[in-house]
Amino acid sequence: MHTVEFLKALIGFPTISADPNDDLIAYCADLLRETGAEVVIIKDPDQPKANLYATIGPTDRPGVLLSGHTDVVPVAGQSWSMPPFALTERDGKFYGRGTADMKGFVASALSAALRASKMELKTPLHLALSYDEEVGCLGVRSLIDMLAVAPFRPQFCIVGEPTQMMVATGHKGKTACRVVCTGREGHSALAPTALNAIHLVCDMVSAIRAIQADISRTSVPDDDYDVTYSTLHVGRISGGVALNIVPNTAEFLFEIRNLPADDPQAILERLKAAAEDLLAPLRRDFPEANIVIETTGSYPPLSTAQDAEVVRFVKSLTGQNATLKLAFGTEGGLFSTQLDIPTVICGPGSMAQGHRPDEFVSADQLAKCDAMLDALLDRLGAGL
């Protein structure tokens, strides 16, 4: 089958992160098993979701891993001019949710796996398909746990997020947090006698902005990134019941996207210290006053050296000389930091087209990805 045929099938599975992906995984597993691949399914114990790990070629040595996630972001609230879960071809572009992020790469990897099954590989090809990447790189962690105790780990990893087929060596880490502020309720006519939890939220947001300003001013920049420093961002605030009630609780969500050189825990400690400074003068009159900062999810940055062997290897497959670093996160940091697998990011399409209506990947980008994987198969056939 051609890559576009696989892409058509994959787009037909509406694998939004909140929904199951097991039908898509079953489709891929059946396809790969028919070629003789060794396939392992790692099921989520609590929901109809799963990871897939496949090996084509010898199983007694490490190979090259192609990694991709199968979940996509929602389409609700977006104005699509064509069906999001049916592939549409128009003017050399393939439209549908996930075409760029990142079922285009998964389709190309499946096509490569079929070609690999007809070859005598000296070095194996591995495929990793995961779930819940879009909500914090959650699903892949059980697959990483499996590889941690496997007799062989992949020699290299290529994560196929959209980079327009350029080789990406790094991305920032992410730490997501919830902040819950507790005050004391009261009648709004007597507001000064109560403690407004929304005001505490506003004070904490101001503290975040102050820390951000200091980081942007004093940290060592990394000019390879679009935003050259670590960032803090508040994305959601909630609180209050009625206008005439002083709210006793309010909360907000924020994230840290850190450069590899910056420790997100150190940034959190600064914010916790700011919270204590806010609470200290309040606790005599409002002993129940509190600010709780909870980490709800995180993944590490990716930082692969420019002169690493994996970078030279993938450049030789693409014919590219330049590298870049990505504003968005991937599973690559987990493969690199938790398994010590040399990792780069390289895949078809642009993230500028992802997460938006009428998402697309171009035929040219898919062809370039197929060519890269053809070059990879040649190398695997020769034993790297």
Tab-separated table of C-alpha atoms in Angstrom:
chain	number	residue	atom	x	y	z
A	1	MET	CA	0.000	0.000	0.000
A	2	HIS	CA	1.044	3.583	-0.657
A	3	THR	CA	1.596	6.105	2.128
A	4	VAL	CA	-1.485	8.085	1.053
A	5	GLU	CA	-3.669	4.973	1.344
A	6	PHE	CA	-2.444	4.465	4.894
A	7	LEU	CA	-3.018	8.130	5.662
A	8	LYS	CA	-6.596	7.863	4.406
A	9	ALA	CA	-7.216	4.921	6.724
A	10	LEU	CA	-5.573	6.599	9.731
A	11	ILE	CA	-7.481	9.870	9.335
A	12	GLY	CA	-10.698	7.837	9.340
A	13	PHE	CA	-10.075	6.915	12.992
A	14	PRO	CA	-11.240	9.912	15.102
A	15	THR	CA	-8.604	9.403	17.787
A	16	ILE	CA	-9.088	12.617	19.746
A	17	SER	CA	-7.160	12.305	23.006
A	18	ALA	CA	-10.369	12.075	25.039
A	19	ASP	CA	-11.522	9.092	22.956
A	20	PRO	CA	-10.244	5.521	22.384
A	21	ASN	CA	-7.442	4.688	19.972
A	22	ASP	CA	-7.704	0.895	20.207
A	23	ASP	CA	-9.369	0.482	16.785
A	24	LEU	CA	-6.499	2.313	15.106
A	25	ILE	CA	-3.932	0.274	17.029
A	26	ALA	CA	-5.714	-2.973	16.063
A	27	TYR	CA	-5.645	-1.886	12.412
A	28	CYS	CA	-1.897	-1.206	12.565
A	29	ALA	CA	-1.195	-4.405	14.510
A	30	ASP	CA	-3.038	-6.596	12.004
A	31	LEU	CA	-1.240	-4.921	9.149
A	32	LEU	CA	2.192	-5.374	10.711
A	33	ARG	CA	1.612	-8.951	11.844
A	34	GLU	CA	0.656	-9.910	8.277
A	35	THR	CA	4.178	-8.860	7.246
A	36	GLY	CA	5.772	-11.056	9.913
A	37	ALA	CA	6.623	-8.221	12.272
A	38	GLU	CA	6.912	-8.936	15.987
A	39	VAL	CA	4.185	-6.781	17.559
A	40	VAL	CA	3.616	-5.953	21.217
A	41	ILE	CA	0.439	-4.185	22.364
A	42	ILE	CA	0.579	-2.362	25.695
A	43	LYS	CA	-2.968	-1.689	26.848
A	44	ASP	CA	-4.033	1.033	29.223
A	45	PRO	CA	-5.546	-0.705	32.269
A	46	ASP	CA	-8.360	1.814	32.699
A	47	GLN	CA	-9.489	2.887	29.229
A	48	PRO	CA	-9.700	1.515	25.663
A	49	LYS	CA	-6.316	2.858	24.610
A	50	ALA	CA	-3.013	1.207	23.791
A	51	ASN	CA	0.547	1.626	22.597
A	52	LEU	CA	2.076	-0.502	19.859
A	53	TYR	CA	5.711	-1.558	19.539
A	54	ALA	CA	6.794	-3.484	16.463
A	55	THR	CA	10.073	-4.919	15.209
A	56	ILE	CA	10.791	-5.773	11.596
A	57	GLY	CA	13.969	-7.735	11.000
A	58	PRO	CA	16.287	-9.411	13.511
A	59	THR	CA	15.202	-9.306	17.152
A	60	ASP	CA	18.580	-10.034	18.745
A	61	ARG	CA	20.113	-6.579	18.321
A	62	PRO	CA	19.179	-2.883	18.607
A	63	GLY	CA	17.738	-1.060	15.634
A	64	VAL	CA	16.352	2.319	14.647
A	65	LEU	CA	13.064	3.414	16.207
A	66	LEU	CA	10.413	5.455	14.404
A	67	SER	CA	8.108	6.993	17.012
A	68	GLY	CA	4.759	8.666	16.533
A	69	HIS	CA	1.615	9.402	18.508
A	70	THR	CA	-1.829	8.364	17.328
A	71	ASP	CA	-4.001	10.873	19.188
A	72	VAL	CA	-5.126	14.193	17.740
A	73	VAL	CA	-6.516	17.412	19.186
A	74	PRO	CA	-10.268	18.148	19.124
A	75	VAL	CA	-12.105	19.779	16.235
A	76	ALA	CA	-14.961	21.175	18.360
A	77	GLY	CA	-15.383	24.912	17.970
A	78	GLN	CA	-13.308	25.026	14.777
A	79	SER	CA	-14.710	25.977	11.379
A	80	TRP	CA	-13.668	23.262	8.926
A	81	SER	CA	-14.470	23.602	5.221
A	82	MET	CA	-14.116	19.838	4.714
A	83	PRO	CA	-14.665	16.696	6.836
A	84	PRO	CA	-11.945	16.529	9.520
A	85	PHE	CA	-11.985	12.719	9.724
A	86	ALA	CA	-12.011	11.915	6.005
A	87	LEU	CA	-8.932	12.544	3.892
A	88	THR	CA	-9.429	15.223	1.228
A	89	GLU	CA	-6.873	15.827	-1.525
A	90	ARG	CA	-6.793	19.276	-3.099
A	91	ASP	CA	-4.042	21.087	-5.017
A	92	GLY	CA	-1.252	18.828	-3.824
A	93	LYS	CA	-2.322	18.917	-0.169
A	94	PHE	CA	-3.966	16.272	2.009
A	95	TYR	CA	-6.476	17.672	4.482
A	96	GLY	CA	-7.804	16.130	7.695
A	97	ARG	CA	-7.297	16.218	11.444
A	98	GLY	CA	-3.869	14.789	12.196
A	99	THR	CA	-2.466	14.927	8.669
A	100	ALA	CA	0.415	17.113	9.890
A	101	ASP	CA	0.344	16.254	13.595
A	102	MET	CA	1.258	13.472	13.032
A	103	LYS	CA	-0.506	10.732	11.102
A	104	GLY	CA	1.362	11.708	7.945
A	105	PHE	CA	4.544	10.385	9.509
A	106	VAL	CA	2.791	7.320	10.925
A	107	ALA	CA	1.443	6.519	7.456
A	108	SER	CA	4.905	6.845	5.962
A	109	ALA	CA	6.353	4.653	8.714
A	110	LEU	CA	3.738	1.941	8.070
A	111	SER	CA	4.531	2.049	4.377
A	112	ALA	CA	8.235	1.726	5.168
A	113	ALA	CA	7.527	-1.214	7.471
A	114	LEU	CA	5.828	-3.064	4.620
A	115	ARG	CA	8.789	-2.430	2.342
A	116	ALA	CA	11.171	-3.490	5.123
A	117	SER	CA	9.340	-6.806	5.549
A	118	LYS	CA	10.376	-7.756	2.013
A	119	MET	CA	14.045	-7.037	2.673
A	120	GLU	CA	16.812	-8.876	4.505
A	121	LEU	CA	17.574	-6.341	7.196
A	122	LYS	CA	20.809	-6.661	9.123
A	123	THR	CA	19.658	-4.000	11.583
A	124	PRO	CA	16.016	-4.009	12.707
A	125	LEU	CA	13.400	-1.345	12.189
A	126	HIS	CA	11.249	-0.539	15.249
A	127	LEU	CA	7.908	1.300	15.295
A	128	ALA	CA	6.413	2.889	18.403
A	129	LEU	CA	2.840	4.206	18.231
A	130	SER	CA	1.552	5.856	21.394
A	131	TYR	CA	-1.543	7.570	22.787
A	132	ASP	CA	-2.313	10.694	24.828
A	133	GLU	CA	0.721	12.625	23.641
A	134	GLU	CA	-1.378	15.738	23.135
A	135	VAL	CA	-2.325	15.837	26.825
A	136	GLY	CA	1.182	15.540	28.263
A	137	CYS	CA	3.019	12.618	26.648
A	138	LEU	CA	1.136	10.261	28.964
A	139	GLY	CA	0.571	7.041	27.038
A	140	VAL	CA	4.139	6.455	25.895
A	141	ARG	CA	5.376	6.079	29.468
A	142	SER	CA	4.253	2.442	29.738
A	143	LEU	CA	6.057	1.725	26.472
A	144	ILE	CA	9.182	3.341	27.890
A	145	ASP	CA	8.831	1.192	31.012
A	146	MET	CA	8.765	-1.886	28.761
A	147	LEU	CA	11.878	-0.809	26.861
A	148	ALA	CA	13.681	-0.045	30.117
A	149	VAL	CA	13.795	-3.770	30.933
A	150	ALA	CA	14.091	-5.062	27.367
A	151	PRO	CA	17.265	-6.967	26.410
A	152	PHE	CA	17.924	-4.439	23.620
A	153	ARG	CA	17.040	-0.785	23.308
A	154	PRO	CA	16.969	1.030	19.975
A	155	GLN	CA	20.262	2.456	18.826
A	156	PHE	CA	18.620	5.667	17.554
A	157	CYS	CA	15.153	7.210	17.718
A	158	ILE	CA	13.471	9.439	15.127
A	159	VAL	CA	10.288	11.100	16.408
A	160	GLY	CA	8.266	12.096	13.358
A	161	GLU	CA	6.623	15.306	14.561
A	162	PRO	CA	6.257	17.855	11.748
A	163	THR	CA	9.541	19.699	11.106
A	164	GLN	CA	9.241	20.131	7.308
A	165	MET	CA	11.735	17.262	7.172
A	166	MET	CA	14.449	19.260	8.902
A	167	VAL	CA	16.417	17.602	11.708
A	168	ALA	CA	15.461	19.009	15.123
A	169	THR	CA	17.861	18.424	18.005
A	170	GLY	CA	15.976	19.990	20.886
A	171	HIS	CA	12.782	21.225	22.437
A	172	LYS	CA	11.797	22.731	25.777
A	173	GLY	CA	10.402	20.755	28.680
A	174	LYS	CA	6.951	21.410	30.099
A	175	THR	CA	5.555	21.451	33.620
A	176	ALA	CA	1.799	21.984	34.015
A	177	CYS	CA	0.419	23.192	37.359
A	178	ARG	CA	-2.765	24.078	39.177
A	179	VAL	CA	-2.819	26.789	41.844
A	180	VAL	CA	-5.708	26.741	44.354
A	181	CYS	CA	-6.189	29.824	46.516
A	182	THR	CA	-8.293	29.718	49.681
A	183	GLY	CA	-9.725	32.835	51.325
A	184	ARG	CA	-12.840	33.562	53.410
A	185	GLU	CA	-16.299	34.151	52.026
A	186	GLY	CA	-18.476	37.087	52.954
A	187	HIS	CA	-21.141	39.526	51.771
A	188	SER	CA	-19.783	41.822	49.103
A	189	ALA	CA	-21.170	44.818	51.033
A	190	LEU	CA	-18.626	43.919	53.715
A	191	ALA	CA	-15.886	42.862	51.318
A	192	PRO	CA	-12.957	44.242	53.357
A	193	THR	CA	-13.873	41.946	56.251
A	194	ALA	CA	-13.514	38.859	54.050
A	195	LEU	CA	-10.562	37.507	52.063
A	196	ASN	CA	-11.182	37.387	48.337
A	197	ALA	CA	-9.670	34.269	46.798
A	198	ILE	CA	-9.805	35.822	43.318
A	199	HIS	CA	-7.607	38.634	44.602
A	200	LEU	CA	-5.122	36.009	45.783
A	201	VAL	CA	-5.193	34.491	42.309
A	202	CYS	CA	-4.467	37.889	40.800
A	203	ASP	CA	-1.550	38.364	43.205
A	204	MET	CA	-0.136	34.980	42.226
A	205	VAL	CA	-0.497	35.758	38.533
A	206	SER	CA	1.414	38.971	39.186
A	207	ALA	CA	4.129	36.916	40.898
A	208	ILE	CA	4.337	34.670	37.838
A	209	ARG	CA	4.672	37.686	35.581
A	210	ALA	CA	7.440	39.081	37.785
A	211	ILE	CA	9.347	35.780	37.679
A	212	GLN	CA	8.886	35.673	33.885
A	213	ALA	CA	10.237	39.198	33.534
A	214	ASP	CA	13.282	38.300	35.613
A	215	ILE	CA	13.950	35.120	33.613
A	216	SER	CA	13.690	36.915	30.289
A	217	ARG	CA	16.044	39.617	31.543
A	218	THR	CA	18.716	37.568	33.325
A	219	SER	CA	18.789	34.017	31.913
A	220	VAL	CA	21.294	32.784	29.350
A	221	PRO	CA	19.388	32.738	26.038
A	222	ASP	CA	19.380	29.914	23.522
A	223	ASP	CA	19.152	31.660	20.152
A	224	ASP	CA	18.174	28.441	18.366
A	225	TYR	CA	14.658	28.787	19.810
A	226	ASP	CA	11.949	31.173	18.588
A	227	VAL	CA	11.556	32.323	22.199
A	228	THR	CA	15.093	32.225	23.525
A	229	TYR	CA	14.308	31.807	27.242
A	230	SER	CA	12.116	29.699	29.525
A	231	THR	CA	8.510	30.857	29.722
A	232	LEU	CA	5.626	30.864	32.203
A	233	HIS	CA	2.077	31.105	30.911
A	234	VAL	CA	-1.302	31.328	32.683
A	235	GLY	CA	-3.984	29.648	30.589
A	236	ARG	CA	-7.143	29.465	32.678
A	237	ILE	CA	-8.675	31.154	35.750
A	238	SER	CA	-11.860	30.127	37.578
A	239	GLY	CA	-13.583	31.200	40.767
A	240	GLY	CA	-16.557	32.925	42.297
A	241	VAL	CA	-20.249	32.046	42.634
A	242	ALA	CA	-22.120	35.348	42.486
A	243	LEU	CA	-21.201	39.009	42.294
A	244	ASN	CA	-22.484	39.744	45.800
A	245	ILE	CA	-20.435	36.963	47.431
A	246	VAL	CA	-16.762	37.360	48.241
A	247	PRO	CA	-15.335	34.055	46.918
A	248	ASN	CA	-13.571	31.759	49.360
A	249	THR	CA	-11.817	29.737	46.654
A	250	ALA	CA	-10.416	30.332	43.204
A	251	GLU	CA	-7.833	28.630	41.042
A	252	PHE	CA	-5.831	28.907	37.867
A	253	LEU	CA	-3.732	26.765	35.560
A	254	PHE	CA	-0.270	27.685	34.362
A	255	GLU	CA	2.687	26.062	32.667
A	256	ILE	CA	6.448	26.342	32.553
A	257	ARG	CA	8.252	25.631	29.283
A	258	ASN	CA	11.874	25.403	30.237
A	259	LEU	CA	15.115	25.402	28.338
A	260	PRO	CA	17.228	22.318	29.080
A	261	ALA	CA	19.581	24.529	31.086
A	262	ASP	CA	16.799	25.711	33.427
A	263	ASP	CA	15.354	23.616	36.253
A	264	PRO	CA	11.543	23.932	36.413
A	265	GLN	CA	11.597	22.875	40.063
A	266	ALA	CA	13.760	25.875	40.884
A	267	ILE	CA	11.200	28.106	39.176
A	268	LEU	CA	8.416	26.455	41.192
A	269	GLU	CA	10.348	27.058	44.415
A	270	ARG	CA	10.506	30.754	43.563
A	271	LEU	CA	6.745	30.788	43.079
A	272	LYS	CA	6.151	28.924	46.342
A	273	ALA	CA	8.285	31.478	48.157
A	274	ALA	CA	6.205	34.259	46.586
A	275	ALA	CA	3.043	32.511	47.825
A	276	GLU	CA	4.374	32.408	51.381
A	277	ASP	CA	5.239	36.080	51.191
A	278	LEU	CA	1.654	36.812	50.152
A	279	LEU	CA	0.137	34.688	52.913
A	280	ALA	CA	2.332	35.745	55.831
A	281	PRO	CA	0.619	39.097	56.569
A	282	LEU	CA	-2.859	37.574	56.099
A	283	ARG	CA	-2.738	34.584	58.405
A	284	ARG	CA	-3.282	36.465	61.680
A	285	ASP	CA	-6.779	37.563	60.598
A	286	PHE	CA	-7.422	34.699	58.163
A	287	PRO	CA	-5.728	31.552	59.470
A	288	GLU	CA	-7.447	29.481	56.776
A	289	ALA	CA	-5.746	31.452	53.994
A	290	ASN	CA	-3.780	29.133	51.767
A	291	ILE	CA	-2.183	28.783	48.346
A	292	VAL	CA	-1.507	25.271	47.049
A	293	ILE	CA	0.630	24.734	43.951
A	294	GLU	CA	0.114	21.290	42.418
A	295	THR	CA	2.045	19.826	39.475
A	296	THR	CA	-0.426	18.053	37.203
A	297	GLY	CA	1.947	16.824	34.511
A	298	SER	CA	5.379	17.230	33.004
A	299	TYR	CA	7.798	15.994	30.397
A	300	PRO	CA	11.499	16.706	30.020
A	301	PRO	CA	13.242	18.744	27.342
A	302	LEU	CA	15.224	17.222	24.511
A	303	SER	CA	18.813	18.345	24.121
A	304	THR	CA	20.795	16.342	21.578
A	305	ALA	CA	24.277	17.605	20.761
A	306	GLN	CA	24.697	19.059	17.283
A	307	ASP	CA	27.613	16.721	16.618
A	308	ALA	CA	25.902	13.581	17.963
A	309	GLU	CA	26.037	10.472	15.828
A	310	VAL	CA	22.243	10.353	15.515
A	311	VAL	CA	22.241	13.893	14.094
A	312	ARG	CA	24.860	13.020	11.487
A	313	PHE	CA	22.998	9.803	10.671
A	314	VAL	CA	19.593	11.411	10.082
A	315	LYS	CA	21.145	14.310	8.164
A	316	SER	CA	22.663	11.713	5.836
A	317	LEU	CA	19.176	10.302	5.253
A	318	THR	CA	17.515	13.646	4.505
A	319	GLY	CA	20.382	15.425	2.750
A	320	GLN	CA	19.881	18.361	5.122
A	321	ASN	CA	22.812	20.233	6.619
A	322	ALA	CA	21.030	22.582	9.021
A	323	THR	CA	19.308	21.720	12.298
A	324	LEU	CA	16.702	23.505	14.387
A	325	LYS	CA	15.053	23.446	17.808
A	326	LEU	CA	11.300	23.289	18.327
A	327	ALA	CA	8.920	25.501	20.247
A	328	PHE	CA	6.606	22.556	20.981
A	329	GLY	CA	7.317	19.461	23.057
A	330	THR	CA	7.472	15.812	22.020
A	331	GLU	CA	8.044	12.328	23.409
A	332	GLY	CA	11.657	12.643	22.333
A	333	GLY	CA	12.757	14.026	25.686
A	334	LEU	CA	11.440	10.907	27.415
A	335	PHE	CA	13.263	8.519	25.075
A	336	SER	CA	16.451	10.530	25.535
A	337	THR	CA	16.415	11.180	29.283
A	338	GLN	CA	14.749	8.000	30.570
A	339	LEU	CA	16.216	5.445	28.165
A	340	ASP	CA	19.370	7.223	27.023
A	341	ILE	CA	18.430	6.628	23.382
A	342	PRO	CA	19.994	9.236	21.062
A	343	THR	CA	16.983	11.046	19.606
A	344	VAL	CA	16.088	13.640	16.991
A	345	ILE	CA	12.796	14.968	15.646
A	346	CYS	CA	12.151	14.817	11.896
A	347	GLY	CA	8.849	14.497	10.093
A	348	PRO	CA	6.660	15.811	7.266
A	349	GLY	CA	4.546	18.939	7.396
A	350	SER	CA	4.570	22.009	9.591
A	351	MET	CA	3.161	22.522	13.066
A	352	ALA	CA	1.894	25.844	11.730
A	353	GLN	CA	-0.822	23.704	10.101
A	354	GLY	CA	-1.520	21.586	13.176
A	355	HIS	CA	-4.212	22.165	15.797
A	356	ARG	CA	-6.228	24.353	13.421
A	357	PRO	CA	-9.124	23.878	11.005
A	358	ASP	CA	-8.329	22.467	7.563
A	359	GLU	CA	-5.074	20.952	8.819
A	360	PHE	CA	-2.995	19.567	5.966
A	361	VAL	CA	0.253	17.971	4.892
A	362	SER	CA	1.566	18.464	1.369
A	363	ALA	CA	2.220	15.648	-1.088
A	364	ASP	CA	5.765	16.989	-1.433
A	365	GLN	CA	6.403	16.623	2.292
A	366	LEU	CA	5.082	13.062	2.335
A	367	ALA	CA	7.306	12.220	-0.620
A	368	LYS	CA	10.337	13.620	1.205
A	369	CYS	CA	9.485	11.532	4.269
A	370	ASP	CA	9.128	8.402	2.144
A	371	ALA	CA	12.511	9.150	0.579
A	372	MET	CA	14.121	9.534	4.001
A	373	LEU	CA	12.711	6.212	5.136
A	374	ASP	CA	13.791	4.534	1.906
A	375	ALA	CA	17.316	5.744	2.639
A	376	LEU	CA	16.954	4.408	6.185
A	377	LEU	CA	15.920	0.971	4.913
A	378	ASP	CA	18.943	0.883	2.642
A	379	ARG	CA	21.162	1.545	5.648
A	380	LEU	CA	19.381	-1.055	7.764
A	381	GLY	CA	19.815	-3.571	4.992
A	382	ALA	CA	23.540	-2.863	4.979
A	383	GLY	CA	23.773	-2.997	8.782
A	384	LEU	CA	24.070	0.784	9.251
